[in-house]
Tab-separated table of N, CA and C in Angstrom:
chain	number	residue	atom	x	y	z
A	1	ALA	N	233.103	-16.540	194.322
A	1	ALA	CA	231.952	-16.386	195.183
A	1	ALA	C	232.017	-17.331	196.379
A	2	GLY	N	232.917	-18.320	196.342
A	2	GLY	CA	233.069	-19.220	197.477
A	2	GLY	C	232.068	-20.357	197.514
A	3	LEU	N	231.388	-20.620	196.397
A	3	LEU	CA	230.366	-21.672	196.392
A	3	LEU	C	230.976	-23.054	196.594
A	4	THR	N	232.141	-23.291	195.982
A	4	THR	CA	232.805	-24.589	196.159
A	4	THR	C	233.223	-24.766	197.611
A	5	ALA	N	233.742	-23.714	198.209
A	5	ALA	CA	234.137	-23.781	199.620
A	5	ALA	C	232.925	-24.021	200.515
A	6	ASP	N	231.805	-23.344	200.208
A	6	ASP	CA	230.570	-23.561	200.975
A	6	ASP	C	230.147	-25.028	200.891
A	7	ALA	N	230.197	-25.571	199.687
A	7	ALA	CA	229.797	-26.968	199.504
A	7	ALA	C	230.721	-27.893	200.292
A	8	ARG	N	232.029	-27.639	200.235
A	8	ARG	CA	232.989	-28.480	200.943
A	8	ARG	C	232.743	-28.447	202.448
A	9	VAL	N	232.496	-27.281	202.988
A	9	VAL	CA	232.241	-27.144	204.427
A	9	VAL	C	230.971	-27.912	204.817
A	10	LEU	N	229.894	-27.726	204.038
A	10	LEU	CA	228.642	-28.437	204.343
A	10	LEU	C	228.811	-29.957	204.244
A	11	ILE	N	229.534	-30.414	203.235
A	11	ILE	CA	229.769	-31.855	203.070
A	11	ILE	C	230.539	-32.403	204.262
A	12	ASN	N	231.599	-31.701	204.668
A	12	ASN	CA	232.388	-32.181	205.811
A	12	ASN	C	231.563	-32.203	207.097
A	13	LYS	N	230.779	-31.150	207.341
A	13	LYS	CA	229.922	-31.122	208.532
A	13	LYS	C	228.909	-32.274	208.495
A	14	THR	N	228.352	-32.534	207.312
A	14	THR	CA	227.355	-33.589	207.172
A	14	THR	C	227.988	-34.961	207.362
A	15	ARG	N	229.188	-35.152	206.855
A	15	ARG	CA	229.893	-36.431	207.054
A	15	ARG	C	230.138	-36.696	208.533
A	16	VAL	N	230.590	-35.669	209.242
A	16	VAL	CA	230.836	-35.828	210.690
A	16	VAL	C	229.527	-36.164	211.403
A	17	GLU	N	228.431	-35.474	211.044
A	17	GLU	CA	227.129	-35.741	211.658
A	17	GLU	C	226.669	-37.174	211.362
A	18	ALA	N	226.862	-37.627	210.123
A	18	ALA	CA	226.452	-38.988	209.747
A	18	ALA	C	227.250	-40.031	210.541
A	19	GLN	N	228.552	-39.790	210.714
A	19	GLN	CA	229.377	-40.711	211.494
A	19	GLN	C	228.962	-40.711	212.957
A	20	SER	N	228.678	-39.530	213.492
A	20	SER	CA	228.232	-39.411	214.881
A	20	SER	C	226.905	-40.136	215.076
A	21	TYR	N	225.984	-39.949	214.128
A	21	TYR	CA	224.677	-40.615	214.186
A	21	TYR	C	224.864	-42.137	214.187
A	22	ARG	N	225.733	-42.617	213.295
A	22	ARG	CA	225.959	-44.066	213.199
A	22	ARG	C	226.555	-44.615	214.500
A	23	LEU	N	227.481	-43.877	215.104
A	23	LEU	CA	228.072	-44.333	216.365
A	23	LEU	C	227.063	-44.307	217.505
A	24	THR	N	226.210	-43.298	217.525
A	24	THR	CA	225.232	-43.142	218.599
A	24	THR	C	224.061	-44.109	218.446
A	25	CYS	N	223.507	-44.184	217.254
A	25	CYS	CA	222.285	-44.963	217.029
A	25	CYS	C	222.527	-46.348	216.450
A	26	GLU	N	223.779	-46.642	216.090
A	26	GLU	CA	224.141	-47.928	215.485
A	26	GLU	C	223.340	-48.233	214.227
A	27	ASP	N	223.031	-47.191	213.467
A	27	ASP	CA	222.312	-47.333	212.211
A	27	ASP	C	222.667	-46.140	211.331
A	28	ALA	N	222.543	-46.313	210.035
A	28	ALA	CA	222.841	-45.212	209.110
A	28	ALA	C	221.719	-44.174	209.180
A	29	PRO	N	222.070	-42.899	209.088
A	29	PRO	CA	221.021	-41.871	209.087
A	29	PRO	C	220.241	-41.910	207.774
A	30	SER	N	218.985	-41.515	207.832
A	30	SER	CA	218.169	-41.469	206.620
A	30	SER	C	218.548	-40.236	205.798
A	31	VAL	N	218.169	-40.242	204.537
A	31	VAL	CA	218.421	-39.087	203.673
A	31	VAL	C	217.667	-37.877	204.223
A	32	GLU	N	216.458	-38.095	204.723
A	32	GLU	CA	215.686	-36.991	205.287
A	32	GLU	C	216.406	-36.380	206.489
A	33	TYR	N	216.975	-37.222	207.354
A	33	TYR	CA	217.708	-36.728	208.516
A	33	TYR	C	218.868	-35.844	208.074
A	34	LEU	N	219.618	-36.297	207.058
A	34	LEU	CA	220.754	-35.522	206.580
A	34	LEU	C	220.304	-34.221	205.919
A	35	ALA	N	219.191	-34.257	205.190
A	35	ALA	CA	218.655	-33.033	204.578
A	35	ALA	C	218.254	-32.044	205.672
A	36	ARG	N	217.601	-32.534	206.728
A	36	ARG	CA	217.218	-31.661	207.847
A	36	ARG	C	218.455	-31.068	208.514
A	37	TYR	N	219.498	-31.895	208.674
A	37	TYR	CA	220.732	-31.425	209.298
A	37	TYR	C	221.363	-30.306	208.465
A	38	ILE	N	221.460	-30.514	207.149
A	38	ILE	CA	222.050	-29.502	206.272
A	38	ILE	C	221.220	-28.219	206.318
A	39	ALA	N	219.900	-28.355	206.245
A	39	ALA	CA	219.023	-27.181	206.284
A	39	ALA	C	219.173	-26.435	207.606
A	40	ARG	N	219.243	-27.173	208.691
A	40	ARG	CA	219.398	-26.552	210.013
A	40	ARG	C	220.742	-25.805	210.090
A	41	THR	N	221.794	-26.426	209.555
A	41	THR	CA	223.112	-25.784	209.558
A	41	THR	C	223.086	-24.517	208.718
A	42	GLN	N	222.473	-24.578	207.522
A	42	GLN	CA	222.386	-23.392	206.676
A	42	GLN	C	221.593	-22.286	207.371
A	43	GLN	N	220.525	-22.659	208.041
A	43	GLN	CA	219.682	-21.671	208.719
A	43	GLN	C	220.435	-21.015	209.872
A	44	LYS	N	221.229	-21.776	210.624
A	44	LYS	CA	222.008	-21.213	211.734
A	44	LYS	C	222.956	-20.133	211.228
A	45	TYR	N	223.545	-20.371	210.062
A	45	TYR	CA	224.511	-19.419	209.529
A	45	TYR	C	223.846	-18.144	209.012
A	46	THR	N	222.537	-18.140	208.831
A	46	THR	CA	221.859	-16.901	208.435
A	46	THR	C	221.609	-16.009	209.654
A	47	GLN	N	221.661	-16.565	210.864
A	47	GLN	CA	221.349	-15.804	212.075
A	47	GLN	C	222.567	-15.414	212.886
A	48	ARG	N	223.644	-16.162	212.745
A	48	ARG	CA	224.810	-15.941	213.594
A	48	ARG	C	225.632	-14.764	213.088
A	49	GLY	N	226.065	-13.912	213.975
A	49	GLY	CA	226.905	-12.779	213.605
A	49	GLY	C	228.335	-13.222	213.363
A	50	GLY	N	229.019	-12.541	212.457
A	50	GLY	CA	230.426	-12.834	212.213
A	50	GLY	C	230.675	-13.955	211.220
A	51	VAL	N	229.630	-14.593	210.733
A	51	VAL	CA	229.814	-15.636	209.721
A	51	VAL	C	228.932	-15.322	208.512
A	52	ARG	N	229.399	-15.761	207.372
A	52	ARG	CA	228.673	-15.524	206.128
A	52	ARG	C	227.723	-16.700	205.889
A	53	PRO	N	226.486	-16.426	205.479
A	53	PRO	CA	225.561	-17.533	205.184
A	53	PRO	C	226.063	-18.368	204.013
A	54	PHE	N	225.692	-19.636	204.008
A	54	PHE	CA	226.049	-20.502	202.893
A	54	PHE	C	225.259	-20.052	201.668
A	55	GLY	N	225.913	-19.980	200.528
A	55	GLY	CA	225.269	-19.479	199.324
A	55	GLY	C	224.897	-20.562	198.336
A	56	ILE	N	224.621	-21.767	198.828
A	56	ILE	CA	224.326	-22.861	197.897
A	56	ILE	C	223.028	-23.568	198.269
A	57	ALA	N	222.391	-24.107	197.251
A	57	ALA	CA	221.269	-25.023	197.442
A	57	ALA	C	221.823	-26.422	197.179
A	58	THR	N	221.247	-27.430	197.802
A	58	THR	CA	221.742	-28.792	197.614
A	58	THR	C	220.605	-29.725	197.208
A	59	LEU	N	220.963	-30.767	196.483
A	59	LEU	CA	220.061	-31.873	196.195
A	59	LEU	C	220.676	-33.116	196.802
A	60	LEU	N	219.913	-33.817	197.625
A	60	LEU	CA	220.366	-35.068	198.223
A	60	LEU	C	219.483	-36.194	197.710
A	61	ALA	N	220.094	-37.194	197.133
A	61	ALA	CA	219.348	-38.340	196.617
A	61	ALA	C	219.781	-39.587	197.359
A	62	GLY	N	218.852	-40.487	197.528
A	62	GLY	CA	219.151	-41.751	198.194
A	62	GLY	C	217.919	-42.628	198.191
A	63	PHE	N	217.861	-43.518	199.163
A	63	PHE	CA	216.742	-44.450	199.256
A	63	PHE	C	216.193	-44.456	200.667
A	64	SER	N	214.867	-44.616	200.757
A	64	SER	CA	214.216	-44.718	202.056
A	64	SER	C	214.487	-46.113	202.620
A	65	GLU	N	214.061	-46.324	203.863
A	65	GLU	CA	214.247	-47.637	204.485
A	65	GLU	C	213.475	-48.722	203.740
A	66	GLU	N	212.393	-48.319	203.053
A	66	GLU	CA	211.587	-49.275	202.286
A	66	GLU	C	212.211	-49.574	200.924
A	67	GLY	N	213.267	-48.849	200.559
A	67	GLY	CA	213.920	-49.065	199.276
A	67	GLY	C	213.413	-48.188	198.151
A	68	ASN	N	212.605	-47.185	198.474
A	68	ASN	CA	212.093	-46.261	197.459
A	68	ASN	C	213.069	-45.093	197.284
A	69	PRO	N	213.263	-44.648	196.047
A	69	PRO	CA	214.154	-43.496	195.850
A	69	PRO	C	213.549	-42.223	196.443
A	70	VAL	N	214.402	-41.392	197.043
A	70	VAL	CA	213.969	-40.118	197.610
A	70	VAL	C	214.930	-39.023	197.162
A	71	LEU	N	214.410	-37.809	197.073
A	71	LEU	CA	215.196	-36.650	196.658
A	71	LEU	C	214.795	-35.472	197.526
A	72	TYR	N	215.775	-34.840	198.155
A	72	TYR	CA	215.523	-33.674	198.997
A	72	TYR	C	216.326	-32.490	198.487
A	73	GLN	N	215.742	-31.309	198.645
A	73	GLN	CA	216.416	-30.068	198.294
A	73	GLN	C	216.523	-29.218	199.544
A	74	THR	N	217.685	-28.590	199.735
A	74	THR	CA	217.824	-27.584	200.787
A	74	THR	C	218.197	-26.276	200.096
A	75	ASP	N	217.888	-25.156	200.735
A	75	ASP	CA	218.274	-23.869	200.159
A	75	ASP	C	219.003	-23.037	201.214
A	76	PRO	N	219.647	-21.953	200.801
A	76	PRO	CA	220.455	-21.155	201.740
A	76	PRO	C	219.675	-20.604	202.932
A	77	ALA	N	218.350	-20.460	202.796
A	77	ALA	CA	217.550	-19.943	203.911
A	77	ALA	C	217.350	-20.991	204.998
A	78	GLY	N	217.631	-22.254	204.687
A	78	GLY	CA	217.509	-23.293	205.694
A	78	GLY	C	216.240	-24.117	205.586
A	79	THR	N	215.554	-24.063	204.468
A	79	THR	CA	214.372	-24.913	204.289
A	79	THR	C	214.771	-26.166	203.524
A	80	HIS	N	214.045	-27.228	203.762
A	80	HIS	CA	214.272	-28.443	202.984
A	80	HIS	C	212.918	-28.994	202.547
A	81	SER	N	212.908	-29.646	201.389
A	81	SER	CA	211.670	-30.195	200.854
A	81	SER	C	211.976	-31.453	200.050
A	82	GLU	N	210.974	-32.321	199.982
A	82	GLU	CA	211.131	-33.575	199.238
A	82	GLU	C	210.525	-33.404	197.850
A	83	TRP	N	211.176	-33.992	196.851
A	83	TRP	CA	210.741	-33.895	195.468
A	83	TRP	C	210.780	-35.268	194.815
A	84	LYS	N	210.041	-35.418	193.729
A	84	LYS	CA	210.137	-36.612	192.880
A	84	LYS	C	211.221	-36.394	191.825
A	85	ALA	N	211.310	-35.169	191.305
A	85	ALA	CA	212.348	-34.748	190.354
A	85	ALA	C	212.539	-33.252	190.554
A	86	GLN	N	213.781	-32.774	190.445
A	86	GLN	CA	214.030	-31.370	190.739
A	86	GLN	C	215.302	-30.899	190.050
A	87	VAL	N	215.351	-29.621	189.739
A	87	VAL	CA	216.540	-28.951	189.230
A	87	VAL	C	216.772	-27.707	190.087
A	88	ILE	N	218.035	-27.292	190.180
A	88	ILE	CA	218.341	-26.061	190.915
A	88	ILE	C	219.375	-25.276	190.140
A	89	GLY	N	219.364	-23.973	190.340
A	89	GLY	CA	220.370	-23.099	189.760
A	89	GLY	C	220.089	-22.739	188.319
A	90	GLY	N	220.754	-21.688	187.891
A	90	GLY	CA	220.665	-21.285	186.496
A	90	GLY	C	219.409	-20.502	186.161
A	91	ARG	N	219.455	-19.904	184.989
A	91	ARG	CA	218.336	-19.087	184.534
A	91	ARG	C	217.162	-19.940	184.073
A	92	ASN	N	217.428	-21.166	183.663
A	92	ASN	CA	216.380	-22.002	183.088
A	92	ASN	C	215.742	-22.954	184.102
A	93	ALA	N	216.000	-22.778	185.379
A	93	ALA	CA	215.516	-23.723	186.388
A	93	ALA	C	213.991	-23.867	186.349
A	94	LYS	N	213.276	-22.759	186.192
A	94	LYS	CA	211.810	-22.826	186.168
A	94	LYS	C	211.317	-23.619	184.960
A	95	THR	N	211.890	-23.353	183.797
A	95	THR	CA	211.501	-24.066	182.574
A	95	THR	C	211.804	-25.551	182.705
A	96	LEU	N	212.991	-25.874	183.229
A	96	LEU	CA	213.367	-27.280	183.384
A	96	LEU	C	212.492	-27.987	184.413
A	97	ARG	N	212.123	-27.275	185.483
A	97	ARG	CA	211.239	-27.861	186.497
A	97	ARG	C	209.886	-28.198	185.878
A	98	GLU	N	209.376	-27.293	185.039
A	98	GLU	CA	208.110	-27.555	184.346
A	98	GLU	C	208.244	-28.745	183.400
A	99	PHE	N	209.384	-28.857	182.726
A	99	PHE	CA	209.647	-29.999	181.845
A	99	PHE	C	209.610	-31.301	182.643
A	100	LEU	N	210.264	-31.305	183.805
A	100	LEU	CA	210.274	-32.513	184.642
A	100	LEU	C	208.879	-32.831	185.165
A	101	GLU	N	208.122	-31.796	185.562
A	101	GLU	CA	206.756	-32.020	186.050
A	101	GLU	C	205.892	-32.658	184.969
A	102	LYS	N	206.090	-32.226	183.731
A	102	LYS	CA	205.280	-32.722	182.623
A	102	LYS	C	205.672	-34.157	182.238
A	103	ASN	N	206.956	-34.496	182.314
A	103	ASN	CA	207.440	-35.771	181.784
A	103	ASN	C	207.681	-36.858	182.824
A	104	TRP	N	207.754	-36.495	184.105
A	104	TRP	CA	208.012	-37.503	185.136
A	104	TRP	C	206.753	-38.318	185.385
A	105	GLU	N	206.936	-39.627	185.564
A	105	GLU	CA	205.821	-40.532	185.856
A	105	GLU	C	206.177	-41.427	187.038
A	106	GLU	N	205.182	-41.768	187.818
A	106	GLU	CA	205.371	-42.681	188.947
A	106	GLU	C	205.801	-44.049	188.424
A	107	GLY	N	206.790	-44.668	189.054
A	107	GLY	CA	207.227	-46.010	188.685
A	107	GLY	C	207.994	-46.068	187.373
A	108	MET	N	208.603	-44.966	186.991
A	108	MET	CA	209.332	-44.879	185.731
A	108	MET	C	210.528	-45.836	185.718
A	109	GLU	N	210.772	-46.453	184.557
A	109	GLU	CA	211.929	-47.331	184.390
A	109	GLU	C	213.212	-46.491	184.408
A	110	GLU	N	214.305	-47.112	184.829
A	110	GLU	CA	215.585	-46.420	184.941
A	110	GLU	C	216.015	-45.791	183.614
A	111	GLU	N	215.863	-46.520	182.518
A	111	GLU	CA	216.293	-46.028	181.210
A	111	GLU	C	215.546	-44.740	180.833
A	112	LYS	N	214.241	-44.714	181.091
A	112	LYS	CA	213.439	-43.535	180.768
A	112	LYS	C	213.807	-42.363	181.684
A	113	ALA	N	214.083	-42.654	182.957
A	113	ALA	CA	214.470	-41.596	183.895
A	113	ALA	C	215.794	-40.965	183.473
A	114	VAL	N	216.753	-41.790	183.052
A	114	VAL	CA	218.044	-41.262	182.587
A	114	VAL	C	217.828	-40.409	181.346
A	115	ARG	N	216.979	-40.873	180.442
A	115	ARG	CA	216.701	-40.135	179.203
A	115	ARG	C	216.102	-38.753	179.499
A	116	ILE	N	215.148	-38.699	180.435
A	116	ILE	CA	214.538	-37.417	180.797
A	116	ILE	C	215.574	-36.492	181.435
A	117	GLY	N	216.456	-37.056	182.259
A	117	GLY	CA	217.526	-36.260	182.851
A	117	GLY	C	218.457	-35.680	181.791
A	118	VAL	N	218.803	-36.506	180.804
A	118	VAL	CA	219.672	-36.040	179.718
A	118	VAL	C	218.955	-34.972	178.896
A	119	GLN	N	217.664	-35.175	178.624
A	119	GLN	CA	216.891	-34.163	177.880
A	119	GLN	C	216.914	-32.824	178.617
A	120	ALA	N	216.738	-32.857	179.928
A	120	ALA	CA	216.764	-31.624	180.710
A	120	ALA	C	218.145	-30.974	180.642
A	121	LEU	N	219.189	-31.783	180.750
A	121	LEU	CA	220.543	-31.233	180.689
A	121	LEU	C	220.858	-30.632	179.319
A	122	LEU	N	220.322	-31.233	178.272
A	122	LEU	CA	220.570	-30.711	176.924
A	122	LEU	C	220.057	-29.282	176.754
A	123	GLU	N	219.079	-28.890	177.565
A	123	GLU	CA	218.543	-27.537	177.484
A	123	GLU	C	219.527	-26.488	178.007
A	124	VAL	N	220.460	-26.907	178.861
A	124	VAL	CA	221.364	-25.938	179.486
A	124	VAL	C	222.844	-26.198	179.223
A	125	VAL	N	223.194	-27.366	178.674
A	125	VAL	CA	224.588	-27.734	178.467
A	125	VAL	C	224.946	-27.553	176.995
A	126	ASP	N	226.082	-26.926	176.748
A	126	ASP	CA	226.576	-26.779	175.380
A	126	ASP	C	227.368	-28.021	174.981
A	127	SER	N	227.442	-28.278	173.724
A	127	SER	CA	228.240	-29.353	173.107
A	127	SER	C	227.843	-30.758	173.554
A	128	GLY	N	226.568	-30.995	173.747
A	128	GLY	CA	226.050	-32.352	173.965
A	128	GLY	C	226.651	-33.092	175.133
A	129	SER	N	226.982	-34.358	174.894
A	129	SER	CA	227.379	-35.249	175.987
A	129	SER	C	228.777	-34.977	176.517
A	130	LYS	N	229.577	-34.178	175.820
A	130	LYS	CA	230.957	-33.933	176.260
A	130	LYS	C	231.000	-33.224	177.611
A	131	ASN	N	230.000	-32.422	177.918
A	131	ASN	CA	229.973	-31.679	179.181
A	131	ASN	C	228.975	-32.266	180.176
A	132	MET	N	228.614	-33.540	179.990
A	132	MET	CA	227.670	-34.190	180.900
A	132	MET	C	228.343	-35.359	181.599
A	133	GLU	N	227.985	-35.524	182.852
A	133	GLU	CA	228.397	-36.714	183.592
A	133	GLU	C	227.151	-37.222	184.303
A	134	ILE	N	226.736	-38.441	183.989
A	134	ILE	CA	225.515	-39.014	184.534
A	134	ILE	C	225.904	-40.155	185.474
A	135	CYS	N	225.386	-40.086	186.693
A	135	CYS	CA	225.613	-41.141	187.673
A	135	CYS	C	224.260	-41.724	188.065
A	136	VAL	N	224.126	-43.036	187.939
A	136	VAL	CA	222.897	-43.732	188.323
A	136	VAL	C	223.148	-44.376	189.681
A	137	VAL	N	222.313	-44.018	190.661
A	137	VAL	CA	222.443	-44.566	192.010
A	137	VAL	C	221.350	-45.610	192.193
A	138	ARG	N	221.762	-46.798	192.609
A	138	ARG	CA	220.815	-47.886	192.807
A	138	ARG	C	220.743	-48.245	194.285
A	139	PHE	N	219.658	-48.929	194.652
A	139	PHE	CA	219.458	-49.344	196.041
A	139	PHE	C	220.658	-50.181	196.495
A	140	GLY	N	221.076	-49.972	197.724
A	140	GLY	CA	222.222	-50.687	198.259
A	140	GLY	C	223.514	-49.897	198.122
A	141	GLY	N	223.416	-48.663	197.626
A	141	GLY	CA	224.592	-47.811	197.521
A	141	GLY	C	225.410	-48.018	196.267
A	142	LYS	N	224.928	-48.800	195.318
A	142	LYS	CA	225.664	-49.040	194.081
A	142	LYS	C	225.508	-47.824	193.165
A	143	LYS	N	226.649	-47.262	192.763
A	143	LYS	CA	226.655	-46.097	191.887
A	143	LYS	C	227.360	-46.459	190.591
A	144	ASP	N	226.753	-46.121	189.466
A	144	ASP	CA	227.366	-46.347	188.161
A	144	ASP	C	227.455	-45.023	187.425
A	145	ILE	N	228.675	-44.615	187.105
A	145	ILE	CA	228.853	-43.432	186.269
A	145	ILE	C	228.824	-43.923	184.828
A	146	MET	N	227.885	-43.374	184.068
A	146	MET	CA	227.713	-43.819	182.685
A	146	MET	C	228.913	-43.411	181.835
A	147	LYS	N	229.284	-44.277	180.903
A	147	LYS	CA	230.373	-43.976	179.977
A	147	LYS	C	229.916	-42.880	179.028
A	148	GLU	N	230.887	-42.095	178.561
A	148	GLU	CA	230.567	-40.975	177.677
A	148	GLU	C	229.881	-41.448	176.402
A	149	GLU	N	230.288	-42.603	175.872
A	149	GLU	CA	229.662	-43.093	174.637
A	149	GLU	C	228.206	-43.507	174.865
A	150	ASP	N	227.879	-44.001	176.071
A	150	ASP	CA	226.482	-44.336	176.384
A	150	ASP	C	225.620	-43.078	176.455
A	151	VAL	N	226.154	-42.036	177.099
A	151	VAL	CA	225.438	-40.764	177.190
A	151	VAL	C	225.304	-40.165	175.795
A	152	ASP	N	226.375	-40.266	174.989
A	152	ASP	CA	226.344	-39.736	173.629
A	152	ASP	C	225.282	-40.446	172.785
A	153	ALA	N	225.121	-41.756	172.983
A	153	ALA	CA	224.093	-42.499	172.239
A	153	ALA	C	222.695	-41.990	172.586
A	154	ILE	N	222.456	-41.700	173.864
A	154	ILE	CA	221.160	-41.165	174.292
A	154	ILE	C	220.950	-39.775	173.684
A	155	VAL	N	221.996	-38.947	173.699
A	155	VAL	CA	221.909	-37.599	173.136
A	155	VAL	C	221.580	-37.669	171.647
A	156	LYS	N	222.276	-38.541	170.917
A	156	LYS	CA	222.024	-38.677	169.476
A	156	LYS	C	220.597	-39.148	169.208
A	157	ASP	N	220.099	-40.074	170.042
A	157	ASP	CA	218.731	-40.571	169.896
A	157	ASP	C	217.719	-39.438	170.123
A	158	ILE	N	217.953	-38.628	171.147
A	158	ILE	CA	217.064	-37.492	171.444
A	158	ILE	C	217.093	-36.488	170.296
A	159	GLU	N	218.293	-36.183	169.801
A	159	GLU	CA	218.417	-35.236	168.685
A	159	GLU	C	217.747	-35.775	167.423
A	160	LYS	N	217.874	-37.082	167.189
A	160	LYS	CA	217.243	-37.708	166.021
A	160	LYS	C	215.721	-37.593	166.119
A	161	GLU	N	215.167	-37.873	167.300
A	161	GLU	CA	213.717	-37.745	167.506
A	161	GLU	C	213.260	-36.302	167.304
A	162	ALA	N	214.064	-35.345	167.771
A	162	ALA	CA	213.715	-33.929	167.604
A	162	ALA	C	213.705	-33.556	166.118
A	163	GLU	N	214.672	-34.044	165.365
A	163	GLU	CA	214.718	-33.775	163.922
A	163	GLU	C	213.514	-34.395	163.214
A	164	GLU	N	213.175	-35.651	163.595
A	164	GLU	CA	212.017	-36.315	162.995
A	164	GLU	C	210.736	-35.555	163.311
A	165	GLY	N	210.637	-35.031	164.524
A	165	GLY	CA	209.468	-34.245	164.919
A	165	GLY	C	209.347	-32.975	164.100
A	166	LYS	N	210.481	-32.311	163.848
A	166	LYS	CA	210.475	-31.093	163.028
A	166	LYS	C	210.101	-31.422	161.591
A	167	THR	N	210.597	-32.534	161.082
A	167	THR	CA	210.298	-32.935	159.714
A	167	THR	C	208.808	-33.225	159.555
A	168	LYS	N	208.236	-33.953	160.519
A	168	LYS	CA	206.816	-34.271	160.469
A	168	LYS	C	205.973	-32.994	160.541
A	169	THR	N	206.377	-32.077	161.425
A	169	THR	CA	205.629	-30.825	161.589
A	169	THR	C	205.675	-29.985	160.316
A	170	SER	N	206.864	-29.844	159.730
A	170	SER	CA	206.991	-29.025	158.519
A	170	SER	C	206.339	-29.701	157.322
A	171	GLY	N	206.281	-31.049	157.323
A	171	GLY	CA	205.642	-31.783	156.226
A	171	GLY	C	204.136	-31.660	156.249
A	172	THR	N	203.524	-31.493	157.415
A	172	THR	CA	202.060	-31.393	157.513
A	172	THR	C	201.564	-29.980	157.274
A	173	ASP	N	202.461	-28.989	157.327
A	173	ASP	CA	202.054	-27.592	157.133
A	173	ASP	C	201.775	-27.256	155.676
A	174	GLU	N	202.279	-28.061	154.751
A	174	GLU	CA	202.142	-27.736	153.328
A	174	GLU	C	200.777	-27.999	152.793
């Protein structure tokens, strides 16, 4: 379907724009600026003849100038929006979005945020932590990719809680 190629093209265009912005303004572009740029580029490709529109939605995460985490989504039509938590793609996107809306809290600790992310992924990923890769982005550009055993420990904890919940529920029905 060319989705990987679409993503590569958008990433390269965005990198060039970010470098141009930095050279022109002598400052790094904001995440919102880059989201607007990607959305504008996607929208242009829906109107121009002879080119195929981009067939991907994107999530851009980063930090505002104040140091607050921000998350933007763009879609193939060229719109962009800011979210506190978001999922895209797949048949279960609506269900997962509702799960995030119900469980996300303002000022959430990093550990709890990672746990909620893993819980959401468990709804759509087969074979637990083996098919998951979790990256935690911190202020200042520090990125940590979690080790598989750390993700597996969170998965086992979630599964254990789910089993305990089922046991309690079935025990009270008698």
